[in-house]
Coordinates of C-alpha atoms and ligand atoms in Angstrom, one line a residue:
M1 CA 0.1 0.1 0.0
C2 CA 1.3 3.5 -0.7
G3 CA 2.0 6.0 2.1
I4 CA 0.7 9.5 2.6
V5 CA 2.2 12.4 4.5
G6 CA 0.9 16.1 4.8
Y7 CA 2.0 19.0 6.9
T8 CA 0.9 22.4 7.4
G9 CA 2.4 24.6 10.2
P10 CA 5.4 27.2 11.0
R11 CA 8.1 24.9 10.4
E12 CA 9.8 24.0 7.2
A13 CA 7.6 21.2 5.6
G14 CA 10.2 19.7 3.5
P15 CA 12.3 18.0 6.2
I16 CA 9.2 16.8 8.1
L17 CA 7.7 15.1 4.9
M18 CA 11.0 13.5 3.8
E19 CA 11.3 12.2 7.4
G20 CA 7.7 11.0 7.5
L21 CA 8.3 9.2 4.1
R22 CA 11.3 7.6 5.5
R23 CA 9.1 6.0 8.3
L24 CA 6.7 4.8 5.7
E25 CA 9.2 2.8 3.8
Y26 CA 8.5 -0.4 5.7
R27 CA 5.3 -0.5 3.8
G28 CA 6.9 -1.3 0.4
Y29 CA 7.1 1.1 -2.5
D30 CA 8.3 1.8 -5.9
S31 CA 8.5 5.6 -6.1
A32 CA 8.4 8.5 -4.3
G33 CA 7.3 12.4 -4.8
I34 CA 6.8 15.5 -2.8
A35 CA 5.0 18.9 -3.4
L36 CA 5.7 21.9 -1.6
V37 CA 4.0 25.5 -1.9
D38 CA 6.7 27.8 -1.0
D39 CA 6.9 31.3 0.6
Q40 CA 6.4 32.8 -2.9
G41 CA 3.1 30.8 -3.5
D42 CA 5.0 28.8 -6.3
L43 CA 4.5 25.1 -6.4
F44 CA 7.4 22.8 -6.3
V45 CA 6.9 19.2 -7.3
E46 CA 9.6 16.5 -7.5
K47 CA 9.0 12.8 -8.3
R48 CA 11.3 9.9 -8.6
A49 CA 11.0 6.2 -9.4
G50 CA 12.8 3.9 -7.3
K51 CA 14.3 4.3 -3.8
L52 CA 13.7 7.4 -1.5
S53 CA 17.1 8.3 -1.7
N54 CA 16.5 9.0 -5.4
L55 CA 14.0 11.8 -4.4
A56 CA 16.4 13.0 -1.6
T57 CA 19.0 13.4 -4.0
A58 CA 16.9 15.1 -6.7
I59 CA 15.6 17.7 -3.9
A60 CA 19.1 18.3 -2.0
E61 CA 19.9 21.8 -2.0
R62 CA 17.1 23.0 -3.8
T63 CA 14.3 22.0 -1.4
P64 CA 12.2 25.4 -1.3
H65 CA 11.2 27.0 2.2
A66 CA 7.6 25.9 2.7
A67 CA 5.0 25.7 5.3
V68 CA 2.7 23.3 3.6
G69 CA 3.3 20.4 1.7
L70 CA 2.4 16.6 0.7
A71 CA 4.5 13.6 0.0
H72 CA 3.9 10.0 -1.1
T73 CA 5.4 6.6 -1.6
R74 CA 3.7 4.9 -4.3
W75 CA 3.2 1.3 -4.8
A76 CA 1.9 0.7 -8.2
T77 CA -1.7 -0.6 -8.9
H78 CA -2.3 1.5 -12.4
G79 CA 0.6 2.3 -14.5
R80 CA 4.2 1.1 -14.1
P81 CA 6.6 2.6 -11.6
S82 CA 8.0 5.6 -13.1
D83 CA 9.0 9.5 -12.6
V84 CA 5.6 10.5 -14.4
N85 CA 3.3 8.2 -12.8
A86 CA 4.6 8.9 -9.2
H87 CA 2.7 11.2 -7.2
P88 CA 1.5 13.8 -6.6
Q89 CA -0.1 14.3 -9.6
V90 CA -1.0 17.9 -10.9
D91 CA -3.8 19.4 -12.8
C92 CA -3.6 21.5 -16.0
T93 CA -3.2 24.6 -14.3
G94 CA -0.4 23.4 -12.2
R95 CA -1.8 24.7 -9.0
I96 CA -3.7 21.6 -7.6
T97 CA -1.9 18.4 -6.5
V98 CA -3.3 15.2 -5.4
I99 CA -2.0 12.0 -3.8
H100 CA -3.8 8.9 -3.5
N101 CA -3.8 5.5 -1.9
G102 CA -6.3 3.0 -3.3
I103 CA -7.9 2.3 -6.6
I104 CA -10.6 4.6 -8.4
E105 CA -12.7 2.0 -10.0
N106 CA -14.2 4.2 -12.7
F107 CA -11.1 6.0 -13.8
Q108 CA -11.3 5.1 -17.4
E109 CA -14.5 6.8 -17.8
L110 CA -13.1 9.6 -15.7
R111 CA -10.1 10.0 -17.7
D112 CA -12.0 9.7 -21.1
G113 CA -14.4 12.2 -20.2
L114 CA -11.6 14.7 -18.9
E115 CA -9.6 14.5 -22.4
A116 CA -12.6 14.9 -24.1
R117 CA -13.2 18.1 -22.2
G118 CA -9.7 19.2 -23.3
H119 CA -7.7 18.2 -20.3
R120 CA -4.1 16.8 -21.1
L121 CA -3.4 13.8 -18.9
L122 CA 0.6 13.0 -18.5
S123 CA 0.4 10.0 -16.5
E124 CA -1.2 6.6 -16.6
T125 CA -2.7 6.8 -13.2
D126 CA -6.2 6.8 -11.9
T127 CA -5.0 9.6 -9.3
E128 CA -4.3 12.2 -12.2
A129 CA -8.0 12.1 -13.2
I130 CA -8.9 13.4 -9.6
A131 CA -6.4 16.5 -9.9
H132 CA -8.2 17.4 -13.1
L133 CA -11.5 17.0 -11.7
I134 CA -10.9 19.2 -8.4
E135 CA -9.5 21.8 -11.3
E136 CA -13.0 21.8 -13.0
A137 CA -14.8 21.9 -9.6
Y138 CA -12.6 24.5 -8.1
D139 CA -14.0 27.7 -7.3
G140 CA -11.6 29.3 -4.6
D141 CA -12.3 26.7 -2.0
I142 CA -10.2 23.6 -2.3
A143 CA -12.1 21.6 0.4
E144 CA -15.5 22.3 -1.4
A145 CA -14.0 21.3 -5.0
A146 CA -12.3 18.1 -3.3
R147 CA -16.2 17.1 -1.7
K148 CA -17.8 17.9 -5.2
T149 CA -15.1 15.8 -6.8
L150 CA -15.2 12.9 -4.3
Q151 CA -19.1 12.5 -5.4
Q152 CA -17.9 11.2 -9.0
L153 CA -15.4 8.8 -7.6
E154 CA -16.1 5.1 -7.3
G155 CA -13.6 2.8 -5.6
A156 CA -11.2 3.0 -2.5
Y157 CA -9.1 5.9 -1.7
A158 CA -7.3 7.9 1.1
L159 CA -6.7 11.4 -0.7
A160 CA -4.6 14.3 0.2
V161 CA -5.1 17.6 -1.8
M162 CA -3.4 20.8 -1.7
H163 CA -4.2 24.1 -3.8
R164 CA -1.2 26.5 -4.5
D165 CA -3.3 29.6 -3.8
E166 CA -4.5 28.5 -0.4
N167 CA -1.1 28.0 1.1
D168 CA -1.7 27.0 4.7
R169 CA -4.6 24.2 3.9
L170 CA -4.6 20.5 3.1
V171 CA -7.8 18.5 2.5
G172 CA -7.9 14.7 3.2
A173 CA -10.4 12.3 2.5
R174 CA -11.3 8.6 3.1
K175 CA -13.2 5.9 1.6
D176 CA -12.2 2.0 2.6
V177 CA -8.5 3.1 2.9
P178 CA -7.1 4.3 6.1
L179 CA -6.1 8.1 6.7
V180 CA -5.2 9.8 10.1
V181 CA -4.9 13.3 11.0
G182 CA -2.4 14.5 13.5
L183 CA -3.2 17.5 15.8
G184 CA 0.3 19.5 16.9
E185 CA 0.6 22.8 18.8
G186 CA -0.1 25.2 16.0
E187 CA 0.5 22.6 13.2
S188 CA -1.4 19.8 11.5
F189 CA -0.5 16.6 9.9
L190 CA -2.1 14.0 7.5
A191 CA -0.8 10.6 7.1
S192 CA -1.6 7.2 5.9
D193 CA -0.6 5.6 9.3
V194 CA 0.6 7.2 12.4
A195 CA 4.1 5.9 11.9
A196 CA 4.7 8.9 9.6
I197 CA 3.7 11.5 12.3
L198 CA 4.3 9.9 15.6
A199 CA 7.8 11.9 16.1
H200 CA 5.5 15.0 16.1
T201 CA 2.3 14.3 17.7
R202 CA 0.5 11.7 19.6
R203 CA -3.0 13.4 19.3
V204 CA -4.8 11.9 16.3
I205 CA -8.2 11.4 14.6
F206 CA -8.3 8.2 12.6
L207 CA -10.8 9.4 9.9
E208 CA -14.0 7.3 9.3
E209 CA -15.8 6.5 6.1
G210 CA -16.6 9.2 4.0
D211 CA -14.9 11.8 6.1
V212 CA -13.5 15.1 4.6
A213 CA -10.7 16.8 6.8
D214 CA -9.9 20.5 6.1
L215 CA -6.4 21.0 8.0
R216 CA -4.9 24.4 8.9
P217 CA -2.4 25.2 11.1
E218 CA -4.6 26.3 13.9
G219 CA -6.9 23.1 13.6
V220 CA -8.9 20.7 11.7
T221 CA -12.6 20.8 10.6
I222 CA -14.1 17.5 9.4
T223 CA -17.2 17.1 7.3
D224 CA -19.1 14.5 5.2
V225 CA -18.9 14.6 1.4
Q226 CA -22.0 16.8 1.5
G227 CA -20.0 19.3 3.6
R228 CA -22.0 18.4 6.8
P229 CA -20.0 18.9 9.9
V230 CA -19.3 15.7 11.8
E231 CA -17.6 15.3 15.4
R232 CA -14.5 13.2 15.5
V233 CA -12.9 12.8 19.2
P234 CA -9.0 12.8 19.0
E235 CA -7.2 9.9 20.7
T236 CA -3.7 9.8 22.1
I237 CA -1.5 7.0 20.6
E238 CA 0.6 5.4 23.1
W239 CA 2.3 3.1 20.5
T240 CA 5.9 2.9 19.9
V241 CA 7.0 3.6 16.3
E242 CA 7.6 -0.1 15.6
A243 CA 4.3 -0.9 16.8
A244 CA 2.9 1.9 14.6
E245 CA 4.5 0.6 11.5
K246 CA 2.6 -2.6 12.3
G247 CA -0.6 -0.6 12.7
G248 CA -0.6 -1.4 16.3
Y249 CA -0.5 -5.3 15.9
D250 CA 2.5 -7.3 17.4
T251 CA 3.6 -8.6 13.8
F252 CA 3.1 -7.8 10.2
M253 CA 1.6 -11.0 9.7
L254 CA -1.2 -10.3 12.2
K255 CA -1.6 -6.9 10.5
E256 CA -1.9 -8.7 7.1
I257 CA -4.2 -11.3 8.2
H258 CA -6.5 -8.3 9.6
E259 CA -6.1 -6.6 6.4
Q260 CA -7.7 -9.2 4.3
P261 CA -11.3 -7.7 4.1
L262 CA -9.6 -4.5 2.5
A263 CA -7.6 -6.5 0.4
L264 CA -10.3 -8.5 -1.0
R265 CA -12.4 -5.3 -1.4
Q266 CA -9.6 -3.9 -3.5
S267 CA -8.8 -7.0 -5.5
I268 CA -12.8 -7.3 -6.6
T269 CA -12.7 -3.4 -7.1
G270 CA -12.9 -2.8 -11.1
R271 CA -14.2 -6.3 -11.9
I272 CA -17.7 -6.3 -11.2
T273 CA -19.7 -3.8 -13.1
R274 CA -22.6 -1.6 -11.7
A275 CA -24.9 -4.0 -13.4
G276 CA -23.6 -6.7 -11.5
R277 CA -21.5 -8.4 -14.4
I278 CA -18.0 -9.8 -14.0
E279 CA -15.6 -7.8 -16.1
V280 CA -11.8 -8.5 -16.9
P281 CA -10.6 -6.1 -19.3
E282 CA -7.0 -7.0 -18.8
L283 CA -7.7 -10.2 -20.9
E284 CA -8.4 -8.2 -24.0
P285 CA -4.6 -9.1 -25.5
V286 CA -5.5 -12.8 -25.4
W287 CA -9.3 -12.8 -26.4
G288 CA -8.5 -14.8 -29.6
A289 CA -6.2 -17.3 -27.7
V290 CA -8.8 -18.0 -25.0
R291 CA -11.4 -18.5 -27.5
T292 CA -9.1 -21.3 -29.2
A293 CA -7.6 -22.7 -26.3
T294 CA -7.9 -26.3 -25.6
R295 CA -6.1 -27.0 -22.4
V296 CA -4.9 -24.6 -19.4
E297 CA -1.9 -25.4 -17.3
L298 CA -1.1 -23.3 -14.1
V299 CA 2.3 -22.9 -12.8
A300 CA 3.1 -21.5 -9.2
C301 CA 5.1 -22.3 -6.2
G302 CA 4.3 -22.5 -2.5
T303 CA 1.2 -20.8 -1.4
A304 CA 0.6 -19.6 -4.7
S305 CA 0.4 -23.0 -6.2
Y306 CA -2.5 -24.0 -3.7
A307 CA -4.4 -20.9 -4.9
A308 CA -3.6 -22.1 -8.3
M309 CA -5.3 -25.5 -7.6
I310 CA -8.7 -23.6 -6.7
G311 CA -8.1 -21.5 -9.8
A312 CA -7.9 -24.8 -11.9
A313 CA -11.0 -26.2 -10.4
A314 CA -12.6 -23.1 -11.1
I315 CA -11.5 -22.8 -14.4
Q316 CA -12.4 -26.3 -15.4
S317 CA -16.0 -26.2 -13.8
V318 CA -16.8 -22.9 -15.6
T319 CA -15.2 -23.3 -18.8
G320 CA -15.1 -27.1 -19.2
L321 CA -11.5 -26.9 -20.3
P322 CA -8.9 -29.5 -18.8
A323 CA -7.0 -27.3 -16.2
R324 CA -4.2 -28.5 -13.8
V325 CA -1.5 -27.2 -11.8
T326 CA 2.4 -27.9 -11.8
V327 CA 4.8 -26.6 -9.3
G328 CA 7.4 -24.4 -11.2
S329 CA 10.3 -26.6 -10.2
E330 CA 8.5 -29.6 -11.7
F331 CA 7.2 -28.0 -14.7
R332 CA 10.6 -26.7 -15.7
Y333 CA 12.2 -30.0 -16.4
D334 CA 9.2 -32.0 -17.2
P335 CA 6.8 -29.8 -18.9
P336 CA 3.6 -30.9 -20.4
P337 CA 2.9 -30.9 -24.2
L338 CA 2.8 -27.2 -25.0
D339 CA 1.6 -25.3 -28.1
E340 CA -0.4 -22.3 -29.0
H341 CA -3.5 -23.7 -27.6
T342 CA -2.3 -24.2 -24.2
L343 CA -3.1 -21.5 -22.2
V344 CA -0.8 -20.9 -19.3
I345 CA -1.4 -19.1 -16.1
A346 CA 1.6 -18.1 -13.9
V347 CA 0.5 -17.1 -10.3
T348 CA 3.2 -15.5 -8.2
Q349 CA 2.5 -13.1 -5.6
S350 CA 6.0 -11.5 -5.9
G351 CA 6.3 -11.9 -9.6
E352 CA 9.8 -12.6 -9.2
T353 CA 9.8 -16.4 -8.3
A354 CA 12.7 -18.0 -10.3
D355 CA 10.9 -21.5 -10.5
T356 CA 7.7 -19.7 -11.7
I357 CA 9.4 -17.4 -14.3
A358 CA 11.7 -20.1 -15.9
P359 CA 8.8 -22.4 -16.9
T360 CA 6.7 -19.4 -18.2
R361 CA 9.5 -18.2 -20.4
L362 CA 9.6 -22.1 -21.6
A363 CA 6.0 -21.8 -22.4
R364 CA 6.3 -18.6 -24.1
E365 CA 9.0 -20.0 -26.5
R366 CA 6.8 -23.0 -27.3
G367 CA 4.2 -20.3 -28.3
C368 CA 1.8 -20.5 -25.6
P369 CA -0.5 -17.5 -24.6
I370 CA 0.4 -16.4 -21.0
I371 CA -1.6 -14.9 -18.2
A372 CA 0.1 -13.8 -15.1
V373 CA -1.6 -13.3 -11.8
T374 CA 0.6 -11.4 -9.4
N375 CA 0.5 -8.7 -6.8
T376 CA 3.5 -6.7 -8.2
V377 CA 3.6 -4.3 -10.8
G378 CA 6.6 -3.9 -12.8
S379 CA 7.8 -7.4 -11.7
A380 CA 9.7 -10.0 -13.9
I381 CA 6.5 -12.2 -14.4
T382 CA 4.9 -9.4 -16.1
R383 CA 7.3 -9.1 -18.9
E384 CA 6.9 -12.6 -19.8
A385 CA 3.0 -12.5 -20.1
D386 CA 0.7 -11.3 -22.7
A387 CA -2.0 -10.4 -20.2
V388 CA -1.7 -9.4 -16.4
L389 CA -4.2 -9.5 -13.6
F390 CA -3.0 -7.6 -10.4
L391 CA -4.0 -8.8 -6.9
Q392 CA -4.4 -5.2 -5.6
A393 CA -3.9 -6.5 -2.2
G394 CA -1.1 -4.0 -1.3
P395 CA 2.5 -5.2 -0.1
E396 CA 2.8 -8.2 2.0
M397 CA 5.7 -7.9 4.3
A398 CA 5.5 -11.1 6.5
V399 CA 7.1 -14.0 4.7
A400 CA 4.2 -16.3 5.2
A401 CA 1.5 -15.3 2.7
S402 CA -1.8 -14.3 4.0
K403 CA -3.8 -11.7 2.4
T404 CA -2.2 -12.6 -1.0
F405 CA -3.7 -16.2 -0.9
V406 CA -7.0 -14.9 -0.3
T407 CA -6.7 -12.5 -3.2
Q408 CA -4.9 -14.9 -5.3
V409 CA -8.2 -17.5 -5.0
T410 CA -10.4 -14.5 -5.5
T411 CA -8.8 -13.1 -8.7
L412 CA -8.2 -16.6 -10.1
V413 CA -12.2 -17.4 -9.6
I414 CA -12.9 -13.8 -11.4
L415 CA -10.6 -14.9 -14.2
A416 CA -12.2 -18.1 -14.5
A417 CA -15.4 -16.2 -14.9
G418 CA -14.0 -13.9 -17.4
L419 CA -12.5 -17.1 -19.5
A420 CA -15.7 -18.7 -19.5
K421 CA -17.5 -15.4 -20.7
L422 CA -15.2 -15.1 -23.5
R423 CA -16.0 -18.8 -24.4
G424 CA -19.7 -18.6 -23.9
T425 CA -19.9 -21.2 -21.2
L426 CA -20.8 -19.1 -18.2
S427 CA -24.8 -18.6 -17.8
S428 CA -26.0 -15.4 -16.5
G429 CA -27.6 -17.2 -13.5
D430 CA -24.1 -18.7 -12.7
E431 CA -22.5 -15.3 -13.0
S432 CA -25.1 -13.6 -10.8
Q433 CA -24.6 -16.2 -8.1
L434 CA -20.8 -15.5 -8.3
V435 CA -21.0 -11.8 -8.3
E436 CA -23.3 -12.0 -5.2
A437 CA -20.9 -14.0 -3.5
L438 CA -17.9 -11.9 -4.3
R439 CA -19.7 -8.9 -3.1
A440 CA -20.2 -10.6 0.3
L441 CA -16.8 -11.9 0.7
P442 CA -15.1 -8.8 2.6
A443 CA -17.7 -8.7 5.0
G444 CA -17.6 -12.5 5.4
A445 CA -13.7 -12.2 6.0
E446 CA -14.4 -9.7 8.5
R447 CA -16.8 -12.2 10.3
A448 CA -14.0 -14.8 10.2
L449 CA -11.5 -12.4 11.7
E450 CA -14.0 -12.4 14.8
L451 CA -12.4 -15.8 15.5
N452 CA -8.9 -14.4 16.7
E453 CA -9.7 -14.4 20.3
H454 CA -11.3 -18.1 20.2
V455 CA -8.5 -19.3 18.4
A456 CA -5.7 -17.5 20.5
A457 CA -7.1 -18.1 24.0
G458 CA -8.6 -21.7 23.2
L459 CA -7.3 -23.9 20.4
A460 CA -3.6 -22.8 20.1
R461 CA -3.1 -23.4 23.8
R462 CA -4.8 -26.5 23.9
Y463 CA -3.1 -28.2 21.0
V464 CA 0.3 -26.3 21.0
N465 CA 2.0 -29.3 22.2
S466 CA 0.5 -31.9 19.6
R467 CA 3.1 -34.2 17.9
G468 CA 1.8 -32.9 14.8
F469 CA -1.3 -32.2 12.9
M470 CA -3.2 -33.9 9.7
F471 CA -5.0 -31.1 7.8
V472 CA -7.7 -32.7 5.7
G473 CA -10.4 -31.7 3.0
R474 CA -12.0 -32.8 -0.2
G475 CA -12.7 -31.0 -3.4
P476 CA -12.4 -27.3 -3.0
T477 CA -11.5 -27.5 0.6
Y478 CA -8.6 -29.7 0.0
P479 CA -6.2 -26.6 -1.1
A480 CA -7.2 -25.0 1.7
A481 CA -6.0 -27.8 4.1
L482 CA -2.8 -27.7 2.0
E483 CA -2.3 -24.1 2.9
G484 CA -3.5 -24.2 6.4
A485 CA -0.7 -27.1 6.9
L486 CA 1.8 -24.8 5.2
K487 CA 1.0 -21.9 7.3
L488 CA 1.6 -23.9 10.5
K489 CA 4.9 -25.4 9.1
E490 CA 6.1 -22.2 8.0
I491 CA 5.8 -20.2 11.0
S492 CA 5.5 -22.6 14.1
Y493 CA 7.9 -25.3 12.8
V494 CA 5.5 -28.1 13.9
H495 CA 5.0 -30.9 11.4
A496 CA 1.8 -30.5 9.6
E497 CA 0.7 -32.5 6.6
G498 CA -2.1 -31.5 4.0
Y499 CA -3.9 -34.7 2.8
P500 CA -7.2 -35.3 0.6
A501 CA -9.5 -36.7 3.3
G502 CA -10.3 -39.8 1.2
E503 CA -6.4 -40.9 1.3
L504 CA -6.3 -40.8 5.1
K505 CA -7.0 -44.5 5.2
H506 CA -4.1 -45.3 2.6
G507 CA -1.4 -44.6 4.7
P508 CA -1.5 -41.3 7.0
I509 CA -4.3 -42.8 9.4
S510 CA -1.3 -44.7 11.0
L511 CA 0.0 -41.2 12.4
L512 CA -3.2 -40.4 14.2
D513 CA -3.8 -41.1 17.9
A514 CA -4.7 -38.6 20.9
E515 CA -1.4 -36.4 20.3
Y516 CA -2.0 -36.1 16.7
P517 CA -5.2 -34.0 15.8
L518 CA -7.1 -33.9 12.5
V519 CA -7.6 -30.7 11.3
A520 CA -10.9 -30.9 9.1
V521 CA -11.6 -28.0 6.4
A522 CA -15.5 -29.1 6.6
T523 CA -17.2 -26.3 4.8
R524 CA -20.2 -26.9 2.7
S525 CA -19.2 -28.7 -0.5
P526 CA -20.7 -31.7 -2.6
T527 CA -18.3 -34.1 -1.1
Y528 CA -18.9 -32.8 2.7
D529 CA -20.7 -36.4 3.7
K530 CA -17.7 -38.1 2.3
L531 CA -15.2 -35.9 4.3
I532 CA -17.2 -36.4 7.4
S533 CA -17.1 -40.2 7.0
N534 CA -13.1 -39.7 6.8
V535 CA -13.2 -37.7 9.9
M536 CA -15.1 -40.5 11.8
E537 CA -12.3 -42.6 10.7
G538 CA -9.7 -40.5 12.4
R539 CA -11.9 -40.2 15.6
A540 CA -12.3 -44.0 15.8
R541 CA -8.3 -43.9 16.3
D542 CA -8.7 -41.2 19.1
A543 CA -7.5 -38.3 17.2
R544 CA -9.0 -35.0 18.4
V545 CA -10.7 -33.2 15.6
I546 CA -10.6 -29.5 15.0
A547 CA -12.9 -28.4 12.1
V548 CA -13.7 -25.4 10.0
G549 CA -17.1 -25.5 9.5
T550 CA -20.0 -23.4 7.7
E551 CA -22.2 -21.2 10.2
G552 CA -25.5 -23.3 11.0
D553 CA -24.1 -26.8 10.3
D554 CA -25.1 -28.0 14.0
G555 CA -24.1 -31.7 13.0
L556 CA -20.4 -30.7 12.8
G557 CA -20.5 -29.3 16.2
R558 CA -21.4 -32.8 17.5
I559 CA -18.6 -34.6 15.7
A560 CA -15.4 -32.3 16.1
D561 CA -13.9 -31.5 19.7
D562 CA -13.6 -27.8 18.5
V563 CA -15.1 -25.7 15.6
C564 CA -14.4 -22.7 13.9
W565 CA -17.4 -21.2 12.1
V566 CA -17.3 -19.2 9.1
P567 CA -20.1 -17.6 6.9
D568 CA -21.4 -19.5 3.9
T569 CA -20.0 -18.5 0.6
H570 CA -20.0 -20.0 -3.0
E571 CA -18.3 -23.2 -3.2
L572 CA -15.3 -21.9 -5.2
L573 CA -14.6 -19.1 -3.0
S574 CA -15.0 -21.1 0.3
P575 CA -11.2 -21.3 0.9
V576 CA -11.0 -17.5 1.0
L577 CA -12.9 -17.8 4.4
S578 CA -12.0 -21.3 5.6
I579 CA -8.4 -20.2 5.4
I580 CA -8.7 -17.4 8.0
P581 CA -9.1 -19.4 11.1
L582 CA -6.4 -21.6 10.0
Q583 CA -3.8 -18.7 9.5
L584 CA -5.0 -17.6 13.1
F585 CA -4.2 -20.9 14.3
A586 CA -0.8 -21.0 12.8
Y587 CA 0.0 -17.7 14.0
H588 CA -1.0 -18.4 17.6
V589 CA 0.7 -21.7 17.8
A590 CA 3.7 -20.1 16.6
L591 CA 3.4 -17.3 19.2
E592 CA 2.8 -20.1 21.9
R593 CA 6.1 -21.5 20.7
G594 CA 7.9 -18.3 20.6
T595 CA 9.0 -18.2 17.0
D596 CA 9.9 -15.3 14.7
V597 CA 6.4 -15.1 12.9
D598 CA 7.4 -12.4 10.4
Q599 CA 10.7 -14.0 9.4
P600 CA 10.6 -17.7 10.0
R601 CA 14.0 -19.6 9.8
N602 CA 15.3 -20.8 6.6
L603 CA 12.7 -18.9 4.5
A604 CA 12.6 -15.9 2.1
K605 CA 9.7 -13.7 1.0
S606 CA 10.7 -14.0 -2.7
V607 CA 13.0 -16.6 -3.8
T608 CA 14.9 -15.4 -6.9
V609 CA 17.2 -18.4 -7.4
E610 CA 16.4 -22.0 -8.5
Ligands
G6P1 C1 8.5 -18.4 -1.1 C2 7.8 -18.0 0.0 C3 6.5 -18.5 0.1 C4 5.6 -18.3 -1.4 C5 6.5 -19.1 -2.4 C6 6.0 -18.5 -3.9 O1 8.8 -19.9 -1.0 O2 8.4 -18.2 1.2 O3 5.6 -18.1 1.2 O4 4.5 -18.9 -1.5 O5 7.8 -18.2 -2.3 O6 6.2 -17.0 -3.9 P1 5.3 -16.0 -5.1 O7 5.9 -14.9 -4.7 O8 5.9 -16.5 -6.4 O9 4.1 -16.5 -4.7

């Protein structure tokens, strides 16, 4: 996720803003920029792709004296990382600057309209459209112009806006993306998170949905988008800077687990039309190839390979095309038959995994059309692919994937629907069902997160000394079992296996006893009854049973020793919700065992060697 810092007050804004950006570096970024209104009322803007030091070098010795300014670290979602795409974005008159975190869903429509009305847009970003819209709405009051503009935006945003001619004033606004106001003595701050401003003030207001904040040195007024005043009570933050970087959570992983509803919202944003249809415009370069494809091969590693399994099942079920997953390191030396009718889908959070990139390159050499599903704009995999779908999950800092798994599953299910629509195999009834489930998914994830206490205080402590864990599922719940087992292994160093439940009796059942529990992903599915029979076989060997079940399934409560209930959803999307208690379980077992959750031993976030 990008970072925002803003300042208005009696001190030099430049150094305060640059220091704020440094505090936000931990969030990950690919470019940075700053805008200052100097003592003469001139606007100074500088932006640089790459590290913050590039920006610092560019403005060294020539940072103007200024008492108001905005600065930003960008993590690209629209348009590659470059100087011109970095924020702040500026309007045609060179008076209005905007920085933005999030995604504007209707940006294309807005940009087209602006261009038709004679505006010249220089970048590829959604953000630039906002600067030009504010320009059209401006009539001497930047807060009023911002409010008018917000009413035209669809999507998620935290925004900071500044006008050259109102040189003690900043405007901030939020919808679905966090933004915080800092209250100093005769100075005011704006930031995407408190880490950026904690060195200056601990009195803050966390803006709420739809809030527009009007900041001046002497104070802040907050209204809704219609301009009606709203009351927000300032809080005093006790966090250390380190805790603030983690949003008040103890670790990045816990923060990222809790960011999943927002990540899902961002992932789905722009892919469902107002009329409730699924739309994947990113597929345009491969339209022809999708229509003539005869097979689909997915390639991925680790967590991404489990998400890809769900993707393959989704693609197979909605397109009727055979689809399967091969882990990158196997695909590379023993590839399946590949030709121009084999659609290859590479799934990789980082976009840099060598074991995924090499087979993708091989497939490209054999003439296969390639689609990449990644979280990282500008990553290596995007250069190998004909079409790219971004997860839009924001950067993930913890080594163990959480929010990128759920957004991979969601994006792959959306991709499956997009392929099926191109091939004419998705009925409008099925599409509507999927859309309804996708729309409900972020709220479902919020509900599943309420299990945190139950898992921490109950399950993790009760089971931490187990000899190992057998995770089982069937059909769509099997990849969730694999991912649940992987999470536990990765961060707690406890042995865990993921198995298709029907295979238990063919070997692994011999491991089970009172010290070796079964973890059953038993959400609603066509093979639910079969899975329950397999669980009963485990129980008969004294294994304790921890289950993840669908709310309302009373029968499961009678079979399992402990159940984590998650909301019902579309079968293809069920792993998005069922994985949440399993992530929490892995997390709290790891805490009980005292491991380094964010940086587990022997692992790296991105493995760029073979
Ligand atoms: C490494 C990480 C795993 C990750 C895998 C694939 O092994 O430790 O957590 O799942 O790479 O990463 P990718 O970036 O390609 O999704």
